[in-house]
Amino acid sequence: MKSIVVVGSQWGDEGKGKVTNYYSSKADIVVRYQGGNNAGHTVKFNGMEFHLQTIPSGIFNEKTLNILGNGMVINPISLYSEMKTLLDAGFSLKNMVISSRANVDLNYHLTLDGLKEAHLKDKQIGTTKKGIGPCYTDKISRDGIRFCDFIDEDFPKIYAERLKEKNEEIARYGGEVIDLEESLKEYGKLAKFFKPYVKETVSILAKAKEENKKILFEGAQGTMLDIDFGTYPYVSSSNSSAGGAITGSGIGIDYIEACVGIVKAYTTRVGEGPFVTELHNELADTIREKAHEYGVVTHRPRRIGYLDLNQLRFSRNVNGFKYFALMLLDILSGLDEIKVCTKYELDGEVIDYIPASLKETYRCKPIYVTLPGWKEDITNVRSFKDLPENAKNYVQFIEKEIGATACLISVGPDHDATIIKEDIF
Ligand code: IMO
Ligand code: MG
């Protein structure tokens, strides 16, 4: 296939990093299309470990062009430090461009994210406090500052105007106002640094299409954190589902061939909000420690639950994925039996969708099927046929229930600990 979209099908942290890293080695171009440094994953390359939040995962291959798409909100301070680490490690970063239409996630967005959360008291979203919501809010209300403006000589004037209003808002929340001169000094230096990286990217993608280049669209977060389809308002502020790949890059609808949903073999969530299959028991603690389920960005312990096929079916519908990558299957080894949720019960009725209403979602009860577990360690298995029968059965049950094919199965954190069930890209 010449073009695929990789999207999280749950609440983020599904293991997208490993999959995008795998596919990006075959891609001519990798595009991040939404979100910002609220995302985070660790990539191992040549024995070194890197922590990426904003930069696409194709950065380690000099021949792969990495585009930070227009749908992103980018914090220049945080991006600079991410880039600095890579530059110091010897990467040229000549293979990276920032869309001139991408929005700049500024210091007042961060301050307001923190203040708004504090103001919500017991109704907090549990955001990453990276300014993501306030930055997208400004974008939609047409008060955003984009990278084309950030590197323009008029930036100090526009920023000063915005900061005046934002400081009033910050003061209303009881926060500490931001100093104009200090900010301009720092942003001025960064604007100079970023200038060579900022490009019009629709034309770059159009040329790539003409040349039949292989393009990978790298989604951050997950479908259940999507601003339209997630568990609103406990969501992030962008379209993290596959639709975002079109609007967040300018690729047009004629080039994307498939979407690969990334599915963790169980479910996790960080932050607040409903979680129908959540577990509060020893099994949850065991999984959390075994898989080190703590946030990469915020270090918060992740909430743990059984696999939710009702959610995955919804996610398949929203994204239209024909394929999925099943991650962290090895974590389930050693269990006598494993429950999976197939549908929900809502007020005595069986439903096969995710309700829009938060109140209804909180009332949903999982309907479980119990599948037999497997005892064998599977981390050295490299072919589907060599998996224990019950592990194969688990995969096939998911395939049947959600109507999609597993193309890749991860059986360990290392790059090699992967079963390629179908070669799609
Ligand atoms: P990756 O790409 C998991 C969650 C936050 C919070 C909600 C809103 O690593 O999978 P935000 O700061 O985006 O306004 O927070 O979304 N969240 C994530 N959870 N993985 C992520 O990214 C996330 N990015 C945001 O915890 O509940
Ligand atoms: Mg993460």
Short mmCIF file of C-alpha atoms in Angstrom, two decimals, residues 61 79 135 142 198 204 217 268 287 321 332 370 423:
data_model
loop_
_atom_site.label_atom_id
_atom_site.label_comp_id
_atom_site.label_asym_id
_atom_site.label_seq_id
_atom_site.Cartn_x
_atom_site.Cartn_y
_atom_site.Cartn_z
CA ASN A 61 15.98 7.55 8.93
CA LEU A 79 10.15 21.07 20.24
CA CYS A 135 -4.33 26.39 21.94
CA ARG A 142 -9.46 32.46 15.02
CA VAL A 198 8.86 26.09 8.35
CA ILE A 204 5.21 18.92 -0.66
CA PHE A 217 0.20 9.23 8.81
CA THR A 268 -5.78 1.59 29.81
CA ILE A 287 -0.75 -5.66 34.70
CA PHE A 321 -9.91 0.28 9.88
CA LEU A 332 -1.62 -11.45 29.28
CA THR A 370 -14.60 -15.51 29.31
CA ASP A 423 2.48 -7.47 5.31
#
